[in-house]
Tab-separated table of C-alpha atoms in Angstrom:
chain	number	residue	atom	x	y	z
Q	721	MET	CA	109.141	77.541	93.085
Q	722	SER	CA	105.709	78.537	94.070
Q	723	LYS	CA	104.846	82.119	95.249
Q	724	LYS	CA	102.383	83.424	97.730
Q	725	ILE	CA	100.294	86.134	96.020
Q	726	GLU	CA	97.821	88.088	98.061
Q	727	VAL	CA	95.264	90.551	96.775
Q	728	TYR	CA	93.457	92.991	98.907
Q	729	SER	CA	90.179	93.857	97.304
Q	730	ASP	CA	87.985	96.829	98.036
Q	731	GLY	CA	85.036	95.198	96.201
Q	732	SER	CA	85.229	97.465	93.134
Q	733	ASN	CA	85.263	96.442	89.500
Q	734	ARG	CA	89.014	97.338	89.350
Q	735	SER	CA	89.604	94.962	92.208
Q	736	GLN	CA	87.760	92.165	90.313
Q	737	SER	CA	89.719	92.814	87.143
Q	738	ILE	CA	93.061	92.775	89.155
Q	739	ILE	CA	92.061	89.485	90.755
Q	740	GLU	CA	91.287	87.876	87.365
Q	741	LEU	CA	94.612	89.318	85.926
Q	742	VAL	CA	96.596	87.925	88.934
Q	743	LYS	CA	94.927	84.468	88.239
Q	744	LYS	CA	95.856	84.674	84.630
Q	745	LEU	CA	99.632	85.535	85.237
Q	746	ALA	CA	100.256	83.462	88.259
Q	747	CYS	CA	102.096	80.141	87.924
Q	748	PRO	CA	100.250	76.948	88.449
Q	749	LYS	CA	101.877	76.394	91.761
Q	750	CYS	CA	101.364	79.733	93.032
Q	751	GLU	CA	99.150	80.231	96.083
Q	752	ILE	CA	96.606	83.104	95.636
Q	753	VAL	CA	94.798	84.531	98.518
Q	754	VAL	CA	92.073	87.135	98.080
Q	755	HIS	CA	91.300	89.315	101.125
Q	756	HIS	CA	88.130	91.299	100.758
Q	757	GLU	CA	89.385	94.018	103.213
Q	758	ALA	CA	91.848	96.433	101.454
Q	759	GLU	CA	91.865	98.592	104.564
Q	760	LYS	CA	94.096	95.884	106.303
Q	761	LYS	CA	97.128	97.166	104.263
Q	762	GLY	CA	96.054	100.748	104.793
Q	763	ARG	CA	94.625	101.177	101.407
Q	764	SER	CA	91.517	102.721	100.149
Q	765	GLY	CA	91.828	100.717	96.916
Q	766	PRO	CA	93.027	97.366	95.814
Q	767	SER	CA	96.698	96.169	96.250
Q	768	VAL	CA	98.608	93.059	95.336
Q	769	TRP	CA	101.552	91.578	97.370
Q	770	MET	CA	103.822	88.712	96.291
Q	771	ASP	CA	105.978	87.017	98.904
Q	772	GLY	CA	105.527	89.996	101.218
Q	773	LYS	CA	106.514	92.627	98.577
Q	774	GLU	CA	104.060	95.041	96.977
Q	775	VAL	CA	103.464	94.624	93.247
Q	776	ASP	CA	103.074	97.802	91.210
Q	777	ILE	CA	99.417	97.618	90.111
Q	778	ASP	CA	100.045	100.178	87.346
Q	779	LYS	CA	102.670	97.897	85.687
Q	780	LEU	CA	100.454	94.777	86.340
Q	781	GLU	CA	97.475	96.458	84.592
Q	782	GLY	CA	99.817	97.693	81.828
Q	783	GLY	CA	100.180	94.229	80.483
Q	784	ILE	CA	102.189	91.101	80.703
Q	785	ASN	CA	105.945	91.535	80.271
Q	786	HIS	CA	107.968	89.187	78.116
Q	787	ASN	CA	108.609	86.712	80.987
Q	788	HIS	CA	104.876	86.508	81.775
Q	789	SER	CA	105.683	87.328	85.479
Q	790	ILE	CA	104.151	89.929	87.793
Q	791	PRO	CA	106.431	92.862	88.016
Q	792	PHE	CA	107.631	94.234	91.403
Q	793	LYS	CA	107.350	97.704	92.611
Q	794	ASP	CA	110.934	99.214	92.707
């Protein structure tokens, strides 16, 4: 099943790293949309959303888990 992954970028190097990591971790059928306006989600920095739920970027940047999936924020 494909997922919709949205990345809200603030244009920083960290945002670019997160975009590349999301592309690496996403399934081949996943839809990845990059928004270059992090403020739309009320953020001063980057954020990642999958199927309408925010992904914990700290876990995402911490590495790939054993299932090679993007971890959700609790």
